[in-house]
Amino acid sequence: MLENIKLIAKRIKELREISDMSIESMAKELNVDVNKYIEYESGECDIPVSFLYAMAGKFNIELTVLLTGEEPKLKKFSVVRKDKGLSIDRRKEYKYQDLAYNFINKKAEFFMVTVDPEQEEKADIHKYAHEGHEFNYILEGQMKFFYKDQEVILNPGDSIYFDSGTEHAMMALGNKQLRFLATILN
């Protein structure tokens, strides 16, 4: 995972340098603390998908380019077989699989997200925000959804649609793995 983070960090730095932006101005534009931005660009820490999504939007590139260094190629349709989505190991709490990574000019991002139950024991839930709207559909397990100061419990078959520009987080409940389909709309 660390090697993959280093490669993504290198692409982030290259994009900033190509655009001739300072670290401070890039951090400000992406609404990230300068020191945190420096950590992301160095590859020494985990890089949230929300940050990568914002970075891709800033440079009008596909998220796949940041994650893999390759452009998506498909224009008509893209098939991703069960458990074969592009794995994105960005945060230890969540495991993402990009379900449409090879399709050009997507209007949305589609992820299968798995949250391990160990997270339930954590007292400090890290909330993230990113541009757009998000739709989550619970497939298995139970989710505690945090949105600003609100909390909602969701069960299999439940869904939630929200403005993802507001800080939010998800947590697995009941000592069971949580799996949900997340759609991020640009």
CSV table of C-alpha atoms in Angstrom, one decimal:
chain,number,residue,atom,x,y,z
A,1,MET,CA,0.0,0.0,0.0
A,2,LEU,CA,2.8,2.4,0.9
A,3,GLU,CA,4.4,2.1,-2.6
A,4,ASN,CA,1.0,2.9,-4.2
A,5,ILE,CA,0.6,6.0,-2.0
A,6,LYS,CA,4.1,7.1,-3.0
A,7,LEU,CA,3.1,6.8,-6.7
A,8,ILE,CA,-0.1,8.8,-6.2
A,9,ALA,CA,1.8,11.4,-4.2
A,10,LYS,CA,4.3,11.8,-7.0
A,11,ARG,CA,1.4,12.4,-9.5
A,12,ILE,CA,-0.1,15.0,-7.1
A,13,LYS,CA,3.2,16.8,-6.9
A,14,GLU,CA,3.7,16.7,-10.7
A,15,LEU,CA,0.3,18.2,-11.3
A,16,ARG,CA,1.0,21.1,-8.9
A,17,GLU,CA,4.4,21.7,-10.4
A,18,ILE,CA,3.1,21.6,-14.0
A,19,SER,CA,0.4,24.1,-13.1
A,20,ASP,CA,3.2,26.3,-11.5
A,21,MET,CA,1.3,26.6,-8.2
A,22,SER,CA,2.9,26.9,-4.8
A,23,ILE,CA,2.2,24.4,-2.1
A,24,GLU,CA,0.4,27.1,-0.1
A,25,SER,CA,-1.9,28.2,-3.0
A,26,MET,CA,-2.7,24.6,-3.9
A,27,ALA,CA,-3.5,23.7,-0.3
A,28,LYS,CA,-5.7,26.8,0.0
A,29,GLU,CA,-7.5,26.1,-3.2
A,30,LEU,CA,-8.2,22.5,-2.1
A,31,ASN,CA,-9.2,23.6,1.4
A,32,VAL,CA,-6.5,21.6,3.1
A,33,ASP,CA,-4.1,22.6,5.8
A,34,VAL,CA,-0.7,23.3,4.3
A,35,ASN,CA,1.1,20.8,6.5
A,36,LYS,CA,-1.5,18.1,5.7
A,37,TYR,CA,-1.0,18.9,2.0
A,38,ILE,CA,2.8,18.5,2.3
A,39,GLU,CA,2.2,15.1,3.9
A,40,TYR,CA,-0.1,14.1,1.0
A,41,GLU,CA,2.5,15.2,-1.6
A,42,SER,CA,5.3,13.5,0.2
A,43,GLY,CA,3.4,10.2,0.3
A,44,GLU,CA,4.2,9.7,4.0
A,45,CYS,CA,0.6,9.5,5.0
A,46,ASP,CA,-2.8,8.1,3.8
A,47,ILE,CA,-4.5,10.3,1.2
A,48,PRO,CA,-8.3,10.4,1.5
A,49,VAL,CA,-10.4,9.7,-1.6
A,50,SER,CA,-12.2,13.0,-1.0
A,51,PHE,CA,-8.8,14.8,-1.4
A,52,LEU,CA,-8.0,12.8,-4.6
A,53,TYR,CA,-11.5,13.5,-6.0
A,54,ALA,CA,-11.0,17.3,-5.4
A,55,MET,CA,-7.6,17.2,-7.0
A,56,ALA,CA,-8.9,15.4,-10.0
A,57,GLY,CA,-11.7,17.9,-10.3
A,58,LYS,CA,-9.3,20.8,-10.0
A,59,PHE,CA,-7.3,19.6,-13.0
A,60,ASN,CA,-10.3,18.2,-14.9
A,61,ILE,CA,-8.8,14.7,-15.1
A,62,GLU,CA,-10.3,11.4,-14.3
A,63,LEU,CA,-9.8,10.0,-10.8
A,64,THR,CA,-8.3,6.9,-12.4
A,65,VAL,CA,-5.4,9.0,-13.7
A,66,LEU,CA,-4.4,9.9,-10.2
A,67,LEU,CA,-4.9,6.4,-8.9
A,68,THR,CA,-3.2,4.5,-11.7
A,69,GLY,CA,-1.3,6.9,-13.8
A,70,GLU,CA,-3.3,5.7,-16.9
A,71,GLU,CA,-6.2,7.3,-18.7
A,72,PRO,CA,-9.5,5.4,-18.9
A,73,LYS,CA,-10.1,4.0,-22.4
A,74,LEU,CA,-13.7,2.9,-22.7
A,75,LYS,CA,-16.4,5.0,-24.3
A,76,LYS,CA,-19.5,2.8,-24.8
A,77,PHE,CA,-19.6,0.6,-21.7
A,78,SER,CA,-17.4,-0.9,-19.1
A,79,VAL,CA,-17.9,-4.2,-17.3
A,80,VAL,CA,-16.3,-4.8,-14.0
A,81,ARG,CA,-16.7,-8.4,-12.7
A,82,LYS,CA,-17.5,-9.1,-9.0
A,83,ASP,CA,-14.6,-8.2,-6.7
A,84,LYS,CA,-12.5,-7.0,-9.7
A,85,GLY,CA,-13.0,-3.3,-9.3
A,86,LEU,CA,-9.8,-1.1,-9.1
A,87,SER,CA,-8.8,-1.4,-5.4
A,88,ILE,CA,-8.2,1.9,-3.7
A,89,ASP,CA,-6.5,1.6,-0.3
A,90,ARG,CA,-6.6,5.1,0.9
A,91,ARG,CA,-7.8,5.0,4.4
A,92,LYS,CA,-7.4,2.0,6.7
A,93,GLU,CA,-11.1,2.4,7.9
A,94,TYR,CA,-12.5,2.0,4.4
A,95,LYS,CA,-11.7,-0.3,1.4
A,96,TYR,CA,-12.8,1.1,-1.9
A,97,GLN,CA,-13.3,-0.7,-5.3
A,98,ASP,CA,-13.8,1.7,-8.2
A,99,LEU,CA,-16.6,0.0,-10.3
A,100,ALA,CA,-16.3,2.2,-13.4
A,101,TYR,CA,-12.6,3.1,-13.4
A,102,ASN,CA,-12.0,2.5,-17.1
A,103,PHE,CA,-14.8,4.6,-18.6
A,104,ILE,CA,-14.0,8.0,-20.1
A,105,ASN,CA,-15.8,11.2,-19.0
A,106,LYS,CA,-17.9,9.7,-16.3
A,107,LYS,CA,-20.7,11.9,-14.8
A,108,ALA,CA,-20.3,10.1,-11.5
A,109,GLU,CA,-17.9,7.9,-9.6
A,110,PHE,CA,-19.1,4.4,-8.4
A,111,PHE,CA,-17.5,2.6,-5.5
A,112,MET,CA,-18.1,-0.6,-3.6
A,113,VAL,CA,-17.0,0.4,0.0
A,114,THR,CA,-16.2,-2.1,2.8
A,115,VAL,CA,-15.8,-0.9,6.4
A,116,ASP,CA,-14.4,-3.4,8.9
A,117,PRO,CA,-16.1,-3.7,12.3
A,118,GLU,CA,-12.9,-2.8,14.2
A,119,GLN,CA,-13.7,0.8,13.4
A,120,GLU,CA,-16.6,0.6,15.9
A,121,GLU,CA,-14.2,0.7,18.8
A,122,LYS,CA,-12.6,3.9,17.6
A,123,ALA,CA,-13.7,7.0,19.6
A,124,ASP,CA,-12.4,9.5,17.0
A,125,ILE,CA,-14.3,9.3,13.7
A,126,HIS,CA,-12.6,11.2,11.0
A,127,LYS,CA,-15.1,13.1,8.9
A,128,TYR,CA,-14.3,14.1,5.3
A,129,ALA,CA,-15.9,16.4,2.7
A,130,HIS,CA,-15.7,16.7,-1.1
A,131,GLU,CA,-17.5,18.5,-3.8
A,132,GLY,CA,-20.7,17.1,-5.2
A,133,HIS,CA,-23.5,14.9,-3.9
A,134,GLU,CA,-23.3,11.3,-2.8
A,135,PHE,CA,-25.7,8.4,-2.7
A,136,ASN,CA,-25.0,5.4,-0.5
A,137,TYR,CA,-27.0,2.1,-0.7
A,138,ILE,CA,-26.4,-0.4,2.1
A,139,LEU,CA,-25.9,-3.9,0.9
A,140,GLU,CA,-24.9,-5.7,4.2
A,141,GLY,CA,-24.2,-4.8,7.8
A,142,GLN,CA,-25.3,-1.8,9.6
A,143,MET,CA,-24.0,1.8,9.1
A,144,LYS,CA,-23.9,4.7,11.5
A,145,PHE,CA,-23.8,7.7,9.2
A,146,PHE,CA,-22.3,11.0,10.6
A,147,TYR,CA,-23.3,14.3,9.0
A,148,LYS,CA,-22.1,17.4,10.8
A,149,ASP,CA,-23.7,17.0,14.3
A,150,GLN,CA,-26.3,14.4,13.2
A,151,GLU,CA,-26.2,10.6,13.3
A,152,VAL,CA,-28.4,8.2,11.3
A,153,ILE,CA,-28.5,4.3,11.5
A,154,LEU,CA,-28.9,2.6,8.1
A,155,ASN,CA,-29.6,-1.1,7.5
A,156,PRO,CA,-29.4,-3.3,4.4
A,157,GLY,CA,-31.8,-1.9,1.7
A,158,ASP,CA,-31.6,1.6,3.2
A,159,SER,CA,-30.1,4.5,1.2
A,160,ILE,CA,-29.0,8.0,1.9
A,161,TYR,CA,-28.4,10.9,-0.5
A,162,PHE,CA,-26.5,14.0,0.7
A,163,ASP,CA,-24.5,17.0,-0.1
A,164,SER,CA,-21.0,15.7,0.3
A,165,GLY,CA,-19.5,19.2,0.7
A,166,THR,CA,-20.4,18.9,4.3
A,167,GLU,CA,-18.2,16.7,6.6
A,168,HIS,CA,-19.4,13.2,6.9
A,169,ALA,CA,-18.3,9.7,7.9
A,170,MET,CA,-19.5,6.1,8.0
A,171,MET,CA,-19.0,3.5,10.7
A,172,ALA,CA,-19.8,-0.3,10.8
A,173,LEU,CA,-22.0,-1.3,13.7
A,174,GLY,CA,-22.8,-4.6,15.4
A,175,ASN,CA,-19.3,-6.1,15.0
A,176,LYS,CA,-20.1,-7.0,11.4
A,177,GLN,CA,-18.6,-5.9,8.2
A,178,LEU,CA,-20.4,-3.1,6.4
A,179,ARG,CA,-20.6,-3.1,2.6
A,180,PHE,CA,-22.3,-0.3,0.6
A,181,LEU,CA,-22.5,1.1,-2.9
A,182,ALA,CA,-21.4,4.7,-3.0
A,183,THR,CA,-22.1,7.0,-5.9
A,184,ILE,CA,-20.4,10.4,-6.1
A,185,LEU,CA,-22.1,12.8,-8.5
A,186,ASN,CA,-20.0,15.6,-10.0
